[in-house]
PDB file of N, CA and C in Angstrom:
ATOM      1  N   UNK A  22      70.783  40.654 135.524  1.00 51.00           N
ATOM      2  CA  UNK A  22      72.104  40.185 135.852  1.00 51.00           C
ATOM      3  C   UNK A  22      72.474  39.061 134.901  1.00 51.00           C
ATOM      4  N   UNK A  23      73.624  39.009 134.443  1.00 52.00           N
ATOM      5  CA  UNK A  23      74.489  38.044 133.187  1.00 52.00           C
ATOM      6  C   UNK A  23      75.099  37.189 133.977  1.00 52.00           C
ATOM      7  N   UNK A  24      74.670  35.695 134.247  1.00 53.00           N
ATOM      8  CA  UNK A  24      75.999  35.306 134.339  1.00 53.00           C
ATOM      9  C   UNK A  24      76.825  34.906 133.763  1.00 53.00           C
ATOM     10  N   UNK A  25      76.620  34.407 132.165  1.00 59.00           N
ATOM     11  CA  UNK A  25      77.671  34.679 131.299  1.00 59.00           C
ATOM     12  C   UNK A  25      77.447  35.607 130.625  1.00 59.00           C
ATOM     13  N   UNK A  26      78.918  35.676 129.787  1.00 59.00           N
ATOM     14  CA  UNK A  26      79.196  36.641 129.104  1.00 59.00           C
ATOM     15  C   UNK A  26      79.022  36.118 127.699  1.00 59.00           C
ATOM     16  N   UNK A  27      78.739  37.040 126.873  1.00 62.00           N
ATOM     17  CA  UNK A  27      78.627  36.884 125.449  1.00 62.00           C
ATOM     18  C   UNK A  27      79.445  36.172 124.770  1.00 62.00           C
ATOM     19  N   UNK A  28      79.071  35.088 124.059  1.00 68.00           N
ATOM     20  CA  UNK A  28      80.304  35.195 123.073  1.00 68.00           C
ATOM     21  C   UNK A  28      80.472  35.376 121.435  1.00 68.00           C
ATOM     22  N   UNK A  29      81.211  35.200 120.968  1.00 75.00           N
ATOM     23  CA  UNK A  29      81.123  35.714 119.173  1.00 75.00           C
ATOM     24  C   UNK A  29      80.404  35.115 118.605  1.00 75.00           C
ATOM     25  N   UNK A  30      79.913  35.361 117.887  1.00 73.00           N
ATOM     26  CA  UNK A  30      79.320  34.352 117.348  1.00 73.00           C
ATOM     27  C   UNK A  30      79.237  34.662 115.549  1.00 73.00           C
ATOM     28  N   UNK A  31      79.776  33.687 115.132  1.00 76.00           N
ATOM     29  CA  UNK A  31      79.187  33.848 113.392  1.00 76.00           C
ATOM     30  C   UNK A  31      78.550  34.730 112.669  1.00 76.00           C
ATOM     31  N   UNK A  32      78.971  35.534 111.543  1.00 76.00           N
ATOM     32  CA  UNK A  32      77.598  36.217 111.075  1.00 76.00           C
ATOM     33  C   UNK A  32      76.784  35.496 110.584  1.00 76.00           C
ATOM     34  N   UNK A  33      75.468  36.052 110.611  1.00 77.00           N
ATOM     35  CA  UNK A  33      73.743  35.363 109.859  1.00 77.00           C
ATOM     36  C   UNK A  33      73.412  34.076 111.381  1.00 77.00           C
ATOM     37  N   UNK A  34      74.324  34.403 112.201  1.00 82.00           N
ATOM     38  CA  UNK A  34      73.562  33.083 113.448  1.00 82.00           C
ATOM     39  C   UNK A  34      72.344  33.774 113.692  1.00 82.00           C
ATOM     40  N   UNK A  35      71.046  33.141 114.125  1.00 86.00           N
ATOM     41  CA  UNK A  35      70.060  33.432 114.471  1.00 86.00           C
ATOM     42  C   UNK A  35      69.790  33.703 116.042  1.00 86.00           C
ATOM     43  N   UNK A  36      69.140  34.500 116.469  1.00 90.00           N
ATOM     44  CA  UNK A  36      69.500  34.845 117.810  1.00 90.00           C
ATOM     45  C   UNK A  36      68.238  35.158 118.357  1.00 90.00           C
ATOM     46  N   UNK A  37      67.523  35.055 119.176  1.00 94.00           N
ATOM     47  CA  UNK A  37      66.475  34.877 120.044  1.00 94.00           C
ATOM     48  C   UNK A  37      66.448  34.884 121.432  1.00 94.00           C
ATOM     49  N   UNK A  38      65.783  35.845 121.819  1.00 95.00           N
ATOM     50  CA  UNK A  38      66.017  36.239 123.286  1.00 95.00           C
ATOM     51  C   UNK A  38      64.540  35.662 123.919  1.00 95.00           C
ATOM     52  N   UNK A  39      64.394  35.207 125.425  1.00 97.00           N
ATOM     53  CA  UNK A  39      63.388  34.758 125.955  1.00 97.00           C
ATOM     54  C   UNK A  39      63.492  35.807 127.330  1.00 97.00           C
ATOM     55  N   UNK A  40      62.203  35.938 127.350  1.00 97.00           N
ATOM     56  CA  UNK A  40      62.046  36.771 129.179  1.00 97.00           C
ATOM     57  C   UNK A  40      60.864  36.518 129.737  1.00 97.00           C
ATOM     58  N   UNK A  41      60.939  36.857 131.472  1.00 96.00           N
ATOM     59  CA  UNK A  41      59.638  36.529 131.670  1.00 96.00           C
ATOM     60  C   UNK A  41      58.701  36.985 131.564  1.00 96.00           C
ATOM     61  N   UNK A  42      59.373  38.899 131.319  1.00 96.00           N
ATOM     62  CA  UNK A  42      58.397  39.719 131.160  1.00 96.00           C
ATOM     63  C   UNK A  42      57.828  39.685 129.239  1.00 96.00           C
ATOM     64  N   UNK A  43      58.854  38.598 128.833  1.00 97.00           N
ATOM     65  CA  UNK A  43      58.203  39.046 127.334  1.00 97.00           C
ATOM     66  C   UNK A  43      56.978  38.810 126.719  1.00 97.00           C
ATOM     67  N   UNK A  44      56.848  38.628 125.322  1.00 98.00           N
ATOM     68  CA  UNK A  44      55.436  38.299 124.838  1.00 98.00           C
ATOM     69  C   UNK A  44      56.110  37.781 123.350  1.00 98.00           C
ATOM     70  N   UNK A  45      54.817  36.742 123.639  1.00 97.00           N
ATOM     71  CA  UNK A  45      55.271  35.745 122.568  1.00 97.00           C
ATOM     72  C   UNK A  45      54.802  36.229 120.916  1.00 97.00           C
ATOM     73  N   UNK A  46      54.132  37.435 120.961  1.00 97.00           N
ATOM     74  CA  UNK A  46      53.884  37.796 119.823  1.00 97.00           C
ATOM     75  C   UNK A  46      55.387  38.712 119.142  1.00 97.00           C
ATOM     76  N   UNK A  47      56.176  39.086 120.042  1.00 97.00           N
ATOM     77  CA  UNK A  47      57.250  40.010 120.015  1.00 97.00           C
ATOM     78  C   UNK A  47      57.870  39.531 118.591  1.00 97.00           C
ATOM     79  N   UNK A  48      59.554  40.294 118.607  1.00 94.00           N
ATOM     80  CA  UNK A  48      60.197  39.643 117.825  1.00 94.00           C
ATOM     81  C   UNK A  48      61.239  38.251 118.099  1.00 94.00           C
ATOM     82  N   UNK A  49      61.445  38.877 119.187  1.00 95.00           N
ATOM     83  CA  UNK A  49      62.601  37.687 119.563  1.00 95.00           C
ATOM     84  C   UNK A  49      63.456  38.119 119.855  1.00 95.00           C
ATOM     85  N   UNK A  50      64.256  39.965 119.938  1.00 93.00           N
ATOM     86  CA  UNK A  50      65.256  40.953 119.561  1.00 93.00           C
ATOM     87  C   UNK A  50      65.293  40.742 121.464  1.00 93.00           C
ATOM     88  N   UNK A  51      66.424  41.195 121.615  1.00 92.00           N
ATOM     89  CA  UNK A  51      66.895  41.270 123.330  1.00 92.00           C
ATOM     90  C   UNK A  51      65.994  42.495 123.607  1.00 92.00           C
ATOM     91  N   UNK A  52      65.740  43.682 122.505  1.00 94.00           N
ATOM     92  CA  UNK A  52      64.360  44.687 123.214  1.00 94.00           C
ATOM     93  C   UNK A  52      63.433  44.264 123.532  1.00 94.00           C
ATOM     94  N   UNK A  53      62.755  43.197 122.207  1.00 96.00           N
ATOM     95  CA  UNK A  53      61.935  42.983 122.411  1.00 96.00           C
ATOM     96  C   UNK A  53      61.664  41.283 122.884  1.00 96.00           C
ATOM     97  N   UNK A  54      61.930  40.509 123.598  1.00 97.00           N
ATOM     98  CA  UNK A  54      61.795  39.090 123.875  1.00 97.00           C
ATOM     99  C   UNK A  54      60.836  38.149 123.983  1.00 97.00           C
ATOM    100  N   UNK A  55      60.530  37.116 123.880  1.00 97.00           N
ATOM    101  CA  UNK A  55      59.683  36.392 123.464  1.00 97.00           C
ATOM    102  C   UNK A  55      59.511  35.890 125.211  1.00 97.00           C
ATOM    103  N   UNK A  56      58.147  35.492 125.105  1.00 97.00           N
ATOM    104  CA  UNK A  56      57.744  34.821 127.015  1.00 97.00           C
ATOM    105  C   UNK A  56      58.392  33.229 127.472  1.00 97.00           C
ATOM    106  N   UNK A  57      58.534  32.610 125.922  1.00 96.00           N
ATOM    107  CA  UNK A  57      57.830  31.153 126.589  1.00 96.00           C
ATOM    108  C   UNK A  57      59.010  30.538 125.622  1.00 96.00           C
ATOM    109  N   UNK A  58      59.772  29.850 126.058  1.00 96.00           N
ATOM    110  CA  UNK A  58      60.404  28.859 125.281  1.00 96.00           C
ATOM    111  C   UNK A  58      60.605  27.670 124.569  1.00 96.00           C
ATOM    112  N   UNK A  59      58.707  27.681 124.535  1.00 96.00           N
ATOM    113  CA  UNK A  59      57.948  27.051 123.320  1.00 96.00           C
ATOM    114  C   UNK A  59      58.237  27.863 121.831  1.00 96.00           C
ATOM    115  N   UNK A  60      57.591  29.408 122.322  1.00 97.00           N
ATOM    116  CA  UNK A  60      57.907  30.121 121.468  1.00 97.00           C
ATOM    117  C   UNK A  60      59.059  30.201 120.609  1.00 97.00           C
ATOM    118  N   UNK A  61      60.255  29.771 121.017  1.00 96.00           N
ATOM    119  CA  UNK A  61      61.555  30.013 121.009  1.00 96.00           C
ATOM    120  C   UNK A  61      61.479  28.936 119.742  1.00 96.00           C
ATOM    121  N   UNK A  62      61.516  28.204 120.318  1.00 95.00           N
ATOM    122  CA  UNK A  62      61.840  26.627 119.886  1.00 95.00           C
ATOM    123  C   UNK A  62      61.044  26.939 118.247  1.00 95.00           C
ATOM    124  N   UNK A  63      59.561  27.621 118.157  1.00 95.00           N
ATOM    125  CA  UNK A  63      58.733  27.471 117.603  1.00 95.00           C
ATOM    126  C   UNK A  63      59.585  28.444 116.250  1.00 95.00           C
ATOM    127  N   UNK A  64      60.420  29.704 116.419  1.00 94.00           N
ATOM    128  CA  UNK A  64      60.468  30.206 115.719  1.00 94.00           C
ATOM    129  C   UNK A  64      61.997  29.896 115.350  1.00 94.00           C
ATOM    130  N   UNK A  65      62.802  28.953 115.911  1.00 92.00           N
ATOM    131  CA  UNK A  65      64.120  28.111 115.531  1.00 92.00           C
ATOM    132  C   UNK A  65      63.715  26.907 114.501  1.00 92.00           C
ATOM    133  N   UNK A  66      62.446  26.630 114.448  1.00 92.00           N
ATOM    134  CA  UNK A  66      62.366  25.722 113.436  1.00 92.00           C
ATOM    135  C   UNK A  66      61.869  26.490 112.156  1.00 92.00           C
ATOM    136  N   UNK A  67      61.488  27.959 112.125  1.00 91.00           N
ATOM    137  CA  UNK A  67      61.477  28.467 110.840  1.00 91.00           C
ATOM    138  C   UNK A  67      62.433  29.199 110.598  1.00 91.00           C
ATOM    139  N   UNK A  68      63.485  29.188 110.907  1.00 87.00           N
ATOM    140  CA  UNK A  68      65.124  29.426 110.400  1.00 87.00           C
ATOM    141  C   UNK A  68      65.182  28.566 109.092  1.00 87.00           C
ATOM    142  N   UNK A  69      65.679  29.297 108.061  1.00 84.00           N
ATOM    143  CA  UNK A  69      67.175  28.908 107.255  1.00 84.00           C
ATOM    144  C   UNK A  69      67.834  27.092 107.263  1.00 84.00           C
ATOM    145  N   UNK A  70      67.227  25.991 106.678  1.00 84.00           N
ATOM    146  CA  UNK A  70      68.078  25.236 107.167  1.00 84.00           C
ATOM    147  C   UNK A  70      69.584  25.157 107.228  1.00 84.00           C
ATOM    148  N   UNK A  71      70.249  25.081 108.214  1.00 82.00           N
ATOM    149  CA  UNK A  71      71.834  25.244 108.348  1.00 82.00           C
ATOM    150  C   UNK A  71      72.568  26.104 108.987  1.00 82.00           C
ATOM    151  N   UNK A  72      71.147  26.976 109.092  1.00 84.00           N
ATOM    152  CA  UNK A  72      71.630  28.340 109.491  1.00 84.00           C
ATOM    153  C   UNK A  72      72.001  28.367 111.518  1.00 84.00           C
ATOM    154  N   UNK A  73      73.163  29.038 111.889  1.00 86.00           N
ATOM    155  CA  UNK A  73      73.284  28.692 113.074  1.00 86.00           C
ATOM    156  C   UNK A  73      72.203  29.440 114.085  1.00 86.00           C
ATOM    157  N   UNK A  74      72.591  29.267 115.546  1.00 89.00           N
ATOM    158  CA  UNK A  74      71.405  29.814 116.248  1.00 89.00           C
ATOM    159  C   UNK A  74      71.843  29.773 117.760  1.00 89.00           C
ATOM    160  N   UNK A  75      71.576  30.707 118.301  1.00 89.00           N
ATOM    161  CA  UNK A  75      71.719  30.938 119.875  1.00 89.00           C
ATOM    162  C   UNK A  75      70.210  31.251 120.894  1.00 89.00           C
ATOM    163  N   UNK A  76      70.140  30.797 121.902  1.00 92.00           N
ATOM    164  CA  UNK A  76      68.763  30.864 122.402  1.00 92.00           C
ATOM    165  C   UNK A  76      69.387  32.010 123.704  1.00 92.00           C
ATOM    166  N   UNK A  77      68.963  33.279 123.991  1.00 92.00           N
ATOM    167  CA  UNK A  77      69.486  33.879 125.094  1.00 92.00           C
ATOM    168  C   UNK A  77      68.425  33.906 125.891  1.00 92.00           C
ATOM    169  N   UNK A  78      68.071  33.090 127.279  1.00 93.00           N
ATOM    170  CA  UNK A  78      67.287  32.857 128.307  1.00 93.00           C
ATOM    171  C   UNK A  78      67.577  33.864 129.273  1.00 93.00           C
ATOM    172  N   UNK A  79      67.017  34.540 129.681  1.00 94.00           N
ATOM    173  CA  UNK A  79      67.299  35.561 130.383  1.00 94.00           C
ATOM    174  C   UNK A  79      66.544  35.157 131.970  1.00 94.00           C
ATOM    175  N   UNK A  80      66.954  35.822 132.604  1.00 93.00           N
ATOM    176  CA  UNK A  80      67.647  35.254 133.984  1.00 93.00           C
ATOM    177  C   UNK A  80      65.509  35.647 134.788  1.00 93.00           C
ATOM    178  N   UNK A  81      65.245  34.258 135.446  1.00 94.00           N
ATOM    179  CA  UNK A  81      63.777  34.268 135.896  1.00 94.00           C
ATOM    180  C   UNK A  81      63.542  32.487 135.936  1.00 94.00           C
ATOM    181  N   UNK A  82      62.040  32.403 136.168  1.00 94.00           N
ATOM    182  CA  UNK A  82      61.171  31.062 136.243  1.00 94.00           C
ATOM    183  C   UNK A  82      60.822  30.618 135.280  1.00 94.00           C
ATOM    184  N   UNK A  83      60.767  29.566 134.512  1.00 93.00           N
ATOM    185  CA  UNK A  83      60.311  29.010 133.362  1.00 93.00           C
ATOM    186  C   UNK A  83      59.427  27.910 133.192  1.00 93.00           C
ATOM    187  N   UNK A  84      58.088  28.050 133.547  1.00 91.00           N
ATOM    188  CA  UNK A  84      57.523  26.586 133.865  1.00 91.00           C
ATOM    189  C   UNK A  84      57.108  26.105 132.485  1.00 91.00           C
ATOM    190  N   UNK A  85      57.431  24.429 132.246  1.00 91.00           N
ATOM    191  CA  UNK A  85      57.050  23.573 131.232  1.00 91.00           C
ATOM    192  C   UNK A  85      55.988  23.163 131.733  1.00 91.00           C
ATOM    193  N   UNK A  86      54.519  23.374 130.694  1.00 90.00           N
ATOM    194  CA  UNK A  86      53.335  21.954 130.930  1.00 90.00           C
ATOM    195  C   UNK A  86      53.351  21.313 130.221  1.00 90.00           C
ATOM    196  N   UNK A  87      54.349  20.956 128.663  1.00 91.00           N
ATOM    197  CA  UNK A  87      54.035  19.849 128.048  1.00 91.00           C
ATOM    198  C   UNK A  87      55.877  19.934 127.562  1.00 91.00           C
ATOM    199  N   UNK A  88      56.677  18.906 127.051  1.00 90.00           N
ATOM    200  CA  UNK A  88      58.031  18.827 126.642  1.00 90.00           C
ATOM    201  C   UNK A  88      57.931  19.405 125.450  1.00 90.00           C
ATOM    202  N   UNK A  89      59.699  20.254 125.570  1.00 85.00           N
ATOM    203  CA  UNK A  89      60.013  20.751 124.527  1.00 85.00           C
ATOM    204  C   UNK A  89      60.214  20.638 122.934  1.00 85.00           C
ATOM    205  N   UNK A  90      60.952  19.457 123.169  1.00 82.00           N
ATOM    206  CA  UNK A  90      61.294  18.751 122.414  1.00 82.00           C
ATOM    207  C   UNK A  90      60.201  18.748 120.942  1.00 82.00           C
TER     208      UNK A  90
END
């Protein structure tokens, strides 16, 4: 279930999907989604500097044991 809706976004933005069912070895693709939003974070810092970026969290539990940041 979405509760938002998509929006446009730029070409070349970087885009990364998270789930609970995913795996962090994945790609990051909404097929295929990444588990942990360490992961996320992890593969937004080997982007393109400048390059834009969207994180799509998909709808579940997300537990932190250490900050994101």
């Amino acid at each position: 279930q979405r509760l938002l809706q998509p929006i446009d976004l730029p070409a070349g933005t970087f885009a990364i999907h998270v789930a609970v069912d995913g795996n962090d070895n994945h790609s990051g693709t909404e097929q295929q989604p990444l588990r942990t939003l360490h992961a996320a974070r992890d593969r937004l810092r080997l982007r393109p500097h400048g390059q834009g970026a969207i994180v799509y969290i998909h709808a579940g539990v997300y537990y932190l044991n250490t900050t994101l940041v």
